[in-house]
Amino acid sequence: MVSPSSTRHPASHRSAEAHPTAPAPLPRRAAVALVAVLGALTAVAPLATDMYVPGFPAMGEALGTSSSAVQLTMTAFLAGLVVGQLLIGPLSDGLGRRRLLLSGAAGFVLFSVVCAVAPDVTVLTGARFLQGVAGAAGMVLARAVLTDRFHGAELPRYFAVLSQVMGVAPVAAPVLGGVVLGLSTWRAVFAVLAVLGALLLFAVVRAVPESLPPERRHGGGFTSTFRAMGALLGRRAFMGYVLVIAFVSAALFAYISGSSFVFESLHGVSATTYSLIFATNAVGMLLSGAVFSRLAGRLRLNTLLSAGVGVCLLGALAQVLLVVTVGETLAGTWTTLFVTAVGIGLVFPAGMSIGQAVGRSAPGAASALLGGLQFLFGALASPLVGLFGEHSSLPMALVMLVAVAAAAAALAGLARPWEGHGEPDDSAIRAAGGPGRNAG
């Protein structure tokens, strides 16, 4: 994890001077606690998405329903995450962050309990949607709070922490779920999520003060708040960075949804070996995120983002070419997916950092679009892998390649990284009221 001592970076002081109404710099211990809680808030949604997956067969039997109906509960949760981020993010620019964080954490506890006691799949599906809406508060507001509190070159380092959490949580979730299911039933998984939500609620109360003072909030009620989101939608550069993250997320979700079939069914590895492969690729994402943290203060963020997209494109293209020319090989598939994962580990923190900097005039709305479309595109890409056949790894490889190619097109055609949007110096200038060199 990035040392909070980086909050003393010179860029932070310039930015604090540029924000006369910004919250005072946090003491080191408070900064440690804040980043730790924001990281935990970011992990809640991935944990809630996947922890109960090992219990799908038992759920279908207990609730007397089909496997497709059980899978629909996950779709409902993902839909809730998208809707929740798109609503809560802009609202927080007018209402502040803390009260919505508290409400979201409390709602997550409540709807986790409802999931645990759901008498049928209909109630479970509705509760999962609302659980997703509540869980979205932690994800979208964690990014907004970081943008409120930290500035300059330190901000990308903290976004790298959140990205690393997002890389670990999906891997850890099924493992934790399996442990819980080994001791109890699938209902206990939601009970555990309720306890985690309660702990986070307590942590928010203790460690996350309001980061958006009244004088910096958007006035004019809901209309003005969502008008700010509309303004961001009309900014070419901002939407370019949003689409880069969204399309790369589509590639990641295609990998997550298709890799178990590819490795276990096509290559014949055991579930344990597959878990090792998946964990190794996740480590690749973590390592590249750590490299990003070290390079963020030395290289331009747009350079790191472009490098990440390039590495993703290299891995995805190599995967397709290997399948078409050499055929199905375990080593080739694993290696190319690892390369793609390394690129993803660069894209997420770089894209989030630049996107939040470009959208700093409305951090909650910016966070909503960056995170909401990330999950929306991911949810749309996941079923495509199975739709195009299950006799080869080529469908997964092609979906990933098309998604990454679209990300590269958005980067070159809309974000235009050579223009230097969202670099730390530019964000400080814009925060002071000036347009910056590249206001986009």
Short mmCIF file of C-alpha atoms in Angstrom, two decimals:
data_model
loop_
_atom_site.label_atom_id
_atom_site.label_comp_id
_atom_site.label_asym_id
_atom_site.label_seq_id
_atom_site.Cartn_x
_atom_site.Cartn_y
_atom_site.Cartn_z
CA MET A 1 0.00 0.00 0.00
CA VAL A 2 1.19 3.51 -0.79
CA SER A 3 2.62 5.35 2.17
CA PRO A 4 0.43 8.24 3.24
CA SER A 5 3.57 10.25 3.77
CA SER A 6 3.13 11.12 0.12
CA THR A 7 0.46 13.53 1.26
CA ARG A 8 3.37 15.90 1.86
CA HIS A 9 4.30 15.95 -1.82
CA PRO A 10 4.96 19.51 -3.07
CA ALA A 11 2.14 19.20 -5.59
CA SER A 12 -0.21 18.74 -2.67
CA HIS A 13 0.75 22.12 -1.27
CA ARG A 14 0.26 23.84 -4.60
CA SER A 15 -3.13 22.24 -4.94
CA ALA A 16 -4.14 23.14 -1.39
CA GLU A 17 -3.27 26.77 -2.10
CA ALA A 18 -5.32 26.55 -5.27
CA HIS A 19 -8.30 25.26 -3.26
CA PRO A 20 -8.87 27.91 -0.54
CA THR A 21 -12.01 26.09 0.59
CA ALA A 22 -10.55 22.58 0.42
CA PRO A 23 -10.34 20.52 3.61
CA ALA A 24 -7.16 21.01 5.61
CA PRO A 25 -4.41 18.43 5.01
CA LEU A 26 -4.91 15.32 7.12
CA PRO A 27 -2.39 14.19 9.74
CA ARG A 28 -0.46 11.10 8.72
CA ARG A 29 -2.40 8.72 10.96
CA ALA A 30 -5.74 10.09 9.76
CA ALA A 31 -4.60 9.75 6.13
CA VAL A 32 -3.64 6.12 6.73
CA ALA A 33 -7.05 5.39 8.26
CA LEU A 34 -8.90 7.23 5.49
CA VAL A 35 -7.16 5.40 2.63
CA ALA A 36 -7.62 2.06 4.41
CA VAL A 37 -11.37 2.61 4.84
CA LEU A 38 -11.78 3.85 1.27
CA GLY A 39 -9.97 0.75 0.05
CA ALA A 40 -12.31 -1.45 2.10
CA LEU A 41 -15.33 0.39 0.70
CA THR A 42 -14.04 -0.28 -2.80
CA ALA A 43 -13.69 -4.00 -2.04
CA VAL A 44 -17.27 -4.49 -0.81
CA ALA A 45 -18.93 -4.67 -4.22
CA PRO A 46 -16.51 -7.24 -5.73
CA LEU A 47 -16.83 -9.35 -2.58
CA ALA A 48 -20.62 -9.17 -2.68
CA THR A 49 -20.60 -10.02 -6.39
CA ASP A 50 -18.65 -13.27 -6.19
CA MET A 51 -18.65 -14.61 -2.62
CA TYR A 52 -21.85 -16.57 -3.07
CA VAL A 53 -21.01 -18.05 -6.49
CA PRO A 54 -19.79 -21.41 -5.05
CA GLY A 55 -23.22 -21.78 -3.46
CA PHE A 56 -25.25 -21.44 -6.68
CA PRO A 57 -26.26 -25.13 -6.91
CA ALA A 58 -27.36 -25.24 -3.25
CA MET A 59 -29.30 -22.00 -3.68
CA GLY A 60 -31.24 -23.39 -6.61
CA GLU A 61 -32.21 -26.46 -4.60
CA ALA A 62 -33.09 -24.53 -1.44
CA LEU A 63 -35.22 -21.96 -3.27
CA GLY A 64 -36.74 -24.45 -5.71
CA THR A 65 -35.68 -22.53 -8.79
CA SER A 66 -33.54 -22.87 -11.93
CA SER A 67 -29.87 -22.09 -12.33
CA SER A 68 -30.70 -19.24 -14.71
CA ALA A 69 -32.92 -17.65 -12.06
CA VAL A 70 -30.09 -17.89 -9.54
CA GLN A 71 -27.65 -16.33 -12.03
CA LEU A 72 -30.15 -13.50 -12.52
CA THR A 73 -29.51 -12.48 -8.90
CA MET A 74 -25.94 -11.60 -9.88
CA THR A 75 -27.16 -9.63 -12.90
CA ALA A 76 -29.52 -7.73 -10.60
CA PHE A 77 -26.64 -6.87 -8.28
CA LEU A 78 -24.49 -5.60 -11.16
CA ALA A 79 -27.41 -3.53 -12.44
CA GLY A 80 -27.75 -2.05 -8.96
CA LEU A 81 -24.06 -1.15 -8.96
CA VAL A 82 -24.41 0.71 -12.24
CA VAL A 83 -27.62 2.55 -11.29
CA GLY A 84 -26.32 3.32 -7.81
CA GLN A 85 -23.11 4.88 -9.05
CA LEU A 86 -24.87 6.98 -11.69
CA LEU A 87 -27.31 8.32 -9.07
CA ILE A 88 -25.20 8.62 -5.93
CA GLY A 89 -22.12 10.16 -7.53
CA PRO A 90 -23.82 13.30 -8.91
CA LEU A 91 -26.02 13.64 -5.81
CA SER A 92 -22.93 13.75 -3.61
CA ASP A 93 -21.68 16.85 -5.45
CA GLY A 94 -24.72 18.68 -4.06
CA LEU A 95 -25.34 16.89 -0.75
CA GLY A 96 -21.81 16.04 0.34
CA ARG A 97 -20.11 12.67 0.64
CA ARG A 98 -20.43 11.58 4.27
CA ARG A 99 -24.19 11.31 4.66
CA LEU A 100 -24.48 9.27 1.46
CA LEU A 101 -21.62 7.03 2.53
CA LEU A 102 -23.34 6.39 5.86
CA SER A 103 -26.68 5.75 4.15
CA GLY A 104 -25.05 3.41 1.63
CA ALA A 105 -23.26 1.39 4.31
CA ALA A 106 -26.43 1.12 6.40
CA GLY A 107 -28.44 0.09 3.33
CA PHE A 108 -25.87 -2.53 2.44
CA VAL A 109 -26.23 -4.08 5.89
CA LEU A 110 -30.03 -4.05 5.68
CA PHE A 111 -30.29 -5.62 2.22
CA SER A 112 -27.60 -8.19 3.02
CA VAL A 113 -29.81 -9.33 5.90
CA VAL A 114 -32.82 -9.47 3.55
CA CYS A 115 -30.79 -11.62 1.14
CA ALA A 116 -29.84 -13.94 4.00
CA VAL A 117 -33.48 -14.58 4.97
CA ALA A 118 -35.06 -14.35 1.49
CA PRO A 119 -37.88 -16.92 1.23
CA ASP A 120 -37.75 -17.18 -2.58
CA VAL A 121 -35.69 -16.16 -5.57
CA THR A 122 -37.93 -13.17 -6.39
CA VAL A 123 -37.26 -11.54 -3.02
CA LEU A 124 -33.57 -12.44 -3.32
CA THR A 125 -33.32 -10.84 -6.77
CA GLY A 126 -34.94 -7.61 -5.59
CA ALA A 127 -32.78 -7.49 -2.49
CA ARG A 128 -29.66 -8.08 -4.56
CA PHE A 129 -30.50 -5.13 -6.80
CA LEU A 130 -30.94 -2.86 -3.78
CA GLN A 131 -27.81 -4.29 -2.19
CA GLY A 132 -25.96 -3.31 -5.36
CA VAL A 133 -27.35 0.24 -5.24
CA ALA A 134 -26.24 0.58 -1.62
CA GLY A 135 -22.84 -1.01 -2.27
CA ALA A 136 -22.27 1.42 -5.14
CA ALA A 137 -22.05 4.27 -2.63
CA GLY A 138 -18.75 3.00 -1.28
CA MET A 139 -17.21 2.55 -4.71
CA VAL A 140 -18.25 5.83 -6.29
CA LEU A 141 -17.70 7.98 -3.20
CA ALA A 142 -14.31 6.49 -2.38
CA ARG A 143 -13.00 7.95 -5.64
CA ALA A 144 -14.76 11.26 -5.03
CA VAL A 145 -13.36 11.57 -1.49
CA LEU A 146 -9.84 10.91 -2.78
CA THR A 147 -10.32 13.63 -5.38
CA ASP A 148 -11.58 16.02 -2.68
CA ARG A 149 -8.77 15.30 -0.23
CA PHE A 150 -5.65 14.79 -2.32
CA HIS A 151 -4.16 16.65 -5.25
CA GLY A 152 -1.14 16.72 -7.49
CA ALA A 153 1.10 13.70 -8.07
CA GLU A 154 -0.09 11.96 -4.88
CA LEU A 155 -3.62 11.39 -6.22
CA PRO A 156 -2.61 8.79 -8.86
CA ARG A 157 -0.77 6.82 -6.18
CA TYR A 158 -3.90 6.54 -4.08
CA PHE A 159 -5.97 5.56 -7.10
CA ALA A 160 -3.41 2.82 -7.66
CA VAL A 161 -4.24 1.53 -4.16
CA LEU A 162 -7.95 1.36 -5.03
CA SER A 163 -7.16 -0.38 -8.31
CA GLN A 164 -5.04 -2.96 -6.52
CA VAL A 165 -7.91 -3.62 -4.13
CA MET A 166 -10.18 -4.13 -7.14
CA GLY A 167 -7.67 -6.65 -8.48
CA VAL A 168 -7.48 -8.68 -5.28
CA ALA A 169 -11.13 -8.67 -4.19
CA PRO A 170 -12.59 -10.68 -7.11
CA VAL A 171 -9.93 -13.36 -6.58
CA ALA A 172 -10.42 -13.51 -2.82
CA ALA A 173 -14.24 -13.48 -2.94
CA PRO A 174 -14.91 -17.04 -4.18
CA VAL A 175 -12.25 -18.38 -1.81
CA LEU A 176 -13.84 -16.65 1.17
CA GLY A 177 -17.25 -17.81 0.00
CA GLY A 178 -16.00 -21.37 -0.22
CA VAL A 179 -14.72 -21.20 3.36
CA VAL A 180 -18.07 -19.92 4.60
CA LEU A 181 -19.96 -22.58 2.64
CA GLY A 182 -17.71 -25.23 4.12
CA LEU A 183 -18.94 -24.21 7.56
CA SER A 184 -22.55 -23.31 6.86
CA THR A 185 -25.13 -22.67 4.10
CA TRP A 186 -25.29 -20.05 1.34
CA ARG A 187 -27.37 -17.84 3.63
CA ALA A 188 -24.36 -17.46 5.90
CA VAL A 189 -22.49 -15.75 3.04
CA PHE A 190 -24.96 -12.87 3.13
CA ALA A 191 -24.80 -12.82 6.93
CA VAL A 192 -21.03 -12.39 6.66
CA LEU A 193 -21.54 -9.57 4.14
CA ALA A 194 -23.94 -7.91 6.61
CA VAL A 195 -21.29 -8.08 9.33
CA LEU A 196 -18.67 -6.64 6.96
CA GLY A 197 -21.10 -3.85 6.08
CA ALA A 198 -21.66 -3.08 9.76
CA LEU A 199 -17.91 -2.90 10.36
CA LEU A 200 -17.55 -0.53 7.41
CA LEU A 201 -20.38 1.63 8.73
CA PHE A 202 -18.49 1.96 12.01
CA ALA A 203 -15.26 2.70 10.14
CA VAL A 204 -16.91 5.45 8.08
CA VAL A 205 -18.26 7.04 11.25
CA ARG A 206 -14.80 7.04 12.82
CA ALA A 207 -12.41 7.67 9.93
CA VAL A 208 -14.18 9.40 7.00
CA PRO A 209 -15.05 13.03 7.76
CA GLU A 210 -16.93 15.15 5.26
CA SER A 211 -14.56 16.00 2.39
CA LEU A 212 -16.81 18.40 0.45
CA PRO A 213 -17.63 21.52 2.49
CA PRO A 214 -20.92 23.35 1.77
CA GLU A 215 -19.24 26.20 -0.07
CA ARG A 216 -17.86 23.77 -2.69
CA ARG A 217 -21.13 21.92 -3.30
CA HIS A 218 -23.29 22.41 -6.37
CA GLY A 219 -26.33 24.53 -5.63
CA GLY A 220 -29.64 24.48 -7.44
CA GLY A 221 -30.91 21.08 -6.31
CA PHE A 222 -31.03 17.85 -8.28
CA THR A 223 -31.45 19.57 -11.65
CA SER A 224 -28.20 21.47 -11.30
CA THR A 225 -26.44 18.41 -9.93
CA PHE A 226 -27.33 16.22 -12.89
CA ARG A 227 -26.70 19.07 -15.31
CA ALA A 228 -23.07 18.81 -14.23
CA MET A 229 -23.07 15.18 -15.33
CA GLY A 230 -24.53 16.23 -18.67
CA ALA A 231 -21.73 18.74 -19.07
CA LEU A 232 -19.16 16.01 -18.48
CA LEU A 233 -20.85 13.81 -21.06
CA GLY A 234 -20.28 16.57 -23.58
CA ARG A 235 -16.54 16.85 -22.94
CA ARG A 236 -14.63 14.95 -25.58
CA ALA A 237 -11.47 14.31 -23.58
CA PHE A 238 -13.30 13.20 -20.43
CA MET A 239 -15.52 10.76 -22.32
CA GLY A 240 -12.44 9.44 -24.08
CA TYR A 241 -10.91 8.41 -20.76
CA VAL A 242 -14.26 7.03 -19.58
CA LEU A 243 -14.53 4.84 -22.67
CA VAL A 244 -10.93 3.63 -22.35
CA ILE A 245 -11.69 2.32 -18.85
CA ALA A 246 -15.09 0.97 -19.90
CA PHE A 247 -13.76 -1.01 -22.87
CA VAL A 248 -10.78 -2.37 -20.92
CA SER A 249 -13.25 -3.41 -18.21
CA ALA A 250 -15.25 -5.24 -20.88
CA ALA A 251 -12.09 -7.18 -21.75
CA LEU A 252 -11.49 -7.96 -18.07
CA PHE A 253 -15.05 -9.20 -17.51
CA ALA A 254 -14.83 -11.33 -20.66
CA TYR A 255 -11.68 -12.89 -19.22
CA ILE A 256 -13.32 -13.48 -15.83
CA SER A 257 -16.44 -15.05 -17.34
CA GLY A 258 -14.65 -17.21 -19.89
CA SER A 259 -11.35 -18.21 -18.32
CA SER A 260 -12.68 -20.99 -16.08
CA PHE A 261 -14.19 -22.75 -19.13
CA VAL A 262 -11.04 -22.22 -21.17
CA PHE A 263 -8.65 -23.56 -18.56
CA GLU A 264 -10.77 -26.28 -16.93
CA SER A 265 -12.78 -27.59 -19.90
CA LEU A 266 -10.43 -27.02 -22.83
CA HIS A 267 -7.06 -27.48 -21.12
CA GLY A 268 -8.24 -29.93 -18.47
CA VAL A 269 -6.74 -28.26 -15.41
CA SER A 270 -8.26 -28.79 -11.97
CA ALA A 271 -10.24 -26.14 -10.13
CA THR A 272 -7.26 -25.69 -7.79
CA THR A 273 -4.85 -25.17 -10.68
CA TYR A 274 -7.27 -22.73 -12.28
CA SER A 275 -7.38 -20.76 -9.04
CA LEU A 276 -3.58 -20.63 -9.12
CA ILE A 277 -3.61 -19.38 -12.73
CA PHE A 278 -6.24 -16.77 -11.92
CA ALA A 279 -4.31 -15.65 -8.83
CA THR A 280 -1.06 -15.41 -10.81
CA ASN A 281 -2.67 -13.11 -13.35
CA ALA A 282 -4.13 -11.05 -10.50
CA VAL A 283 -0.61 -10.72 -9.09
CA GLY A 284 0.42 -9.38 -12.49
CA MET A 285 -2.20 -6.66 -12.13
CA LEU A 286 -0.99 -5.88 -8.61
CA LEU A 287 2.64 -5.65 -9.69
CA SER A 288 1.86 -3.31 -12.57
CA GLY A 289 -0.23 -1.20 -10.19
CA ALA A 290 2.77 -1.00 -7.85
CA VAL A 291 4.99 0.02 -10.78
CA PHE A 292 2.44 2.70 -11.67
CA SER A 293 2.58 4.05 -8.11
CA ARG A 294 6.34 4.46 -8.37
CA LEU A 295 6.32 5.97 -11.85
CA ALA A 296 3.30 8.29 -11.44
CA GLY A 297 5.42 11.12 -10.04
CA ARG A 298 8.13 10.72 -12.68
CA LEU A 299 6.30 10.04 -15.94
CA ARG A 300 3.24 11.66 -17.43
CA LEU A 301 0.01 9.89 -16.57
CA ASN A 302 -1.03 9.89 -20.22
CA THR A 303 2.21 8.11 -21.09
CA LEU A 304 1.49 5.41 -18.51
CA LEU A 305 -2.10 5.07 -19.72
CA SER A 306 -0.97 4.73 -23.34
CA ALA A 307 1.60 2.14 -22.31
CA GLY A 308 -1.08 0.18 -20.44
CA VAL A 309 -3.43 0.15 -23.43
CA GLY A 310 -0.54 -0.87 -25.67
CA VAL A 311 0.38 -3.80 -23.41
CA CYS A 312 -3.28 -4.90 -23.28
CA LEU A 313 -3.50 -4.74 -27.07
CA LEU A 314 -0.28 -6.74 -27.42
CA GLY A 315 -1.54 -9.48 -25.10
CA ALA A 316 -5.01 -9.70 -26.66
CA LEU A 317 -3.67 -9.74 -30.23
CA ALA A 318 -1.07 -12.38 -29.37
CA GLN A 319 -3.78 -14.54 -27.82
CA VAL A 320 -5.89 -14.49 -30.99
CA LEU A 321 -2.89 -15.09 -33.27
CA LEU A 322 -1.68 -18.03 -31.19
CA VAL A 323 -5.08 -19.74 -31.25
CA VAL A 324 -5.46 -19.19 -35.02
CA THR A 325 -1.93 -20.28 -35.96
CA VAL A 326 -0.62 -22.66 -33.29
CA GLY A 327 -3.88 -23.81 -31.73
CA GLU A 328 -4.95 -24.25 -28.11
CA THR A 329 -1.97 -24.29 -25.75
CA LEU A 330 -2.05 -23.88 -21.99
CA ALA A 331 1.23 -21.99 -21.82
CA GLY A 332 0.30 -19.65 -24.66
CA THR A 333 -3.13 -18.82 -23.23
CA TRP A 334 -1.77 -18.28 -19.73
CA THR A 335 1.10 -16.09 -20.94
CA THR A 336 -0.99 -13.85 -23.18
CA LEU A 337 -3.66 -13.40 -20.50
CA PHE A 338 -0.95 -12.51 -17.99
CA VAL A 339 0.40 -9.83 -20.36
CA THR A 340 -3.11 -8.43 -20.79
CA ALA A 341 -3.63 -8.40 -17.02
CA VAL A 342 -0.39 -6.45 -16.56
CA GLY A 343 -1.66 -3.84 -19.01
CA ILE A 344 -4.99 -3.62 -17.18
CA GLY A 345 -3.10 -2.95 -13.97
CA LEU A 346 -1.67 0.19 -15.59
CA VAL A 347 -4.85 1.33 -17.35
CA PHE A 348 -7.16 1.45 -14.34
CA PRO A 349 -5.19 3.74 -11.99
CA ALA A 350 -3.96 5.95 -14.83
CA GLY A 351 -7.40 6.28 -16.43
CA MET A 352 -9.17 6.90 -13.12
CA SER A 353 -6.60 9.51 -12.06
CA ILE A 354 -6.79 11.42 -15.32
CA GLY A 355 -10.59 11.13 -15.56
CA GLN A 356 -11.11 12.45 -12.04
CA ALA A 357 -8.66 15.29 -12.68
CA VAL A 358 -10.38 16.30 -15.93
CA GLY A 359 -13.78 16.08 -14.18
CA ARG A 360 -12.65 17.77 -10.96
CA SER A 361 -15.38 20.41 -11.27
CA ALA A 362 -17.88 17.66 -10.36
CA PRO A 363 -15.91 14.79 -8.76
CA GLY A 364 -18.98 12.77 -7.78
CA ALA A 365 -20.47 12.91 -11.27
CA ALA A 366 -17.07 12.11 -12.80
CA SER A 367 -16.67 9.11 -10.48
CA ALA A 368 -20.20 7.95 -11.35
CA LEU A 369 -19.51 7.93 -15.09
CA LEU A 370 -16.08 6.36 -14.73
CA GLY A 371 -17.34 3.59 -12.44
CA GLY A 372 -20.87 3.17 -13.78
CA LEU A 373 -19.86 2.62 -17.39
CA GLN A 374 -17.01 0.40 -16.24
CA PHE A 375 -19.47 -2.08 -14.74
CA LEU A 376 -22.07 -1.58 -17.48
CA PHE A 377 -19.65 -2.49 -20.27
CA GLY A 378 -18.30 -5.34 -18.18
CA ALA A 379 -21.76 -6.76 -17.60
CA LEU A 380 -22.58 -6.50 -21.31
CA ALA A 381 -19.35 -8.23 -22.36
CA SER A 382 -19.58 -11.18 -19.94
CA PRO A 383 -22.32 -13.18 -21.74
CA LEU A 384 -20.78 -12.64 -25.19
CA VAL A 385 -18.07 -15.23 -24.54
CA GLY A 386 -20.58 -18.06 -24.06
CA LEU A 387 -22.88 -16.74 -26.77
CA PHE A 388 -20.30 -17.32 -29.51
CA GLY A 389 -19.52 -20.90 -28.58
CA GLU A 390 -17.78 -23.08 -26.02
CA HIS A 391 -15.58 -25.27 -28.20
CA SER A 392 -12.58 -22.95 -28.36
CA SER A 393 -10.89 -20.12 -26.48
CA LEU A 394 -11.20 -17.99 -29.63
CA PRO A 395 -14.53 -16.36 -28.61
CA MET A 396 -13.02 -15.10 -25.36
CA ALA A 397 -9.88 -13.98 -27.17
CA LEU A 398 -11.84 -12.14 -29.88
CA VAL A 399 -14.14 -10.38 -27.41
CA MET A 400 -11.11 -9.23 -25.44
CA LEU A 401 -9.28 -8.08 -28.58
CA VAL A 402 -12.27 -6.12 -29.92
CA ALA A 403 -12.78 -4.48 -26.53
CA VAL A 404 -9.13 -3.49 -26.16
CA ALA A 405 -9.01 -2.25 -29.76
CA ALA A 406 -12.05 -0.08 -29.02
CA ALA A 407 -10.23 1.26 -25.94
CA ALA A 408 -7.23 2.14 -28.11
CA ALA A 409 -9.52 3.91 -30.59
CA ALA A 410 -11.14 5.91 -27.77
CA LEU A 411 -7.71 6.82 -26.45
CA ALA A 412 -6.44 8.05 -29.81
CA GLY A 413 -9.65 9.58 -31.15
CA LEU A 414 -11.18 11.18 -28.05
CA ALA A 415 -8.75 11.30 -25.12
CA ARG A 416 -5.79 12.24 -27.33
CA PRO A 417 -3.08 11.65 -24.71
CA TRP A 418 -0.55 13.85 -26.50
CA GLU A 419 -2.66 16.85 -25.43
CA GLY A 420 -1.79 16.12 -21.80
CA HIS A 421 -5.22 16.32 -20.16
CA GLY A 422 -5.43 15.65 -16.43
CA GLU A 423 -1.74 15.84 -15.61
CA PRO A 424 -1.12 16.97 -11.98
CA ASP A 425 0.15 20.44 -12.90
CA ASP A 426 -2.82 21.08 -15.18
CA SER A 427 -5.33 19.98 -12.54
CA ALA A 428 -3.84 22.39 -10.05
CA ILE A 429 -4.12 25.24 -12.56
CA ARG A 430 -7.73 24.43 -13.36
CA ALA A 431 -8.57 24.14 -9.66
CA ALA A 432 -7.35 27.69 -9.20
CA GLY A 433 -9.96 28.85 -11.67
CA GLY A 434 -7.90 28.88 -14.85
CA PRO A 435 -8.48 26.75 -17.93
CA GLY A 436 -5.11 24.99 -17.75
CA ARG A 437 -2.98 24.16 -20.74
CA ASN A 438 -5.32 21.45 -21.88
CA ALA A 439 -8.74 22.07 -20.46
CA GLY A 440 -10.28 19.62 -22.90
#
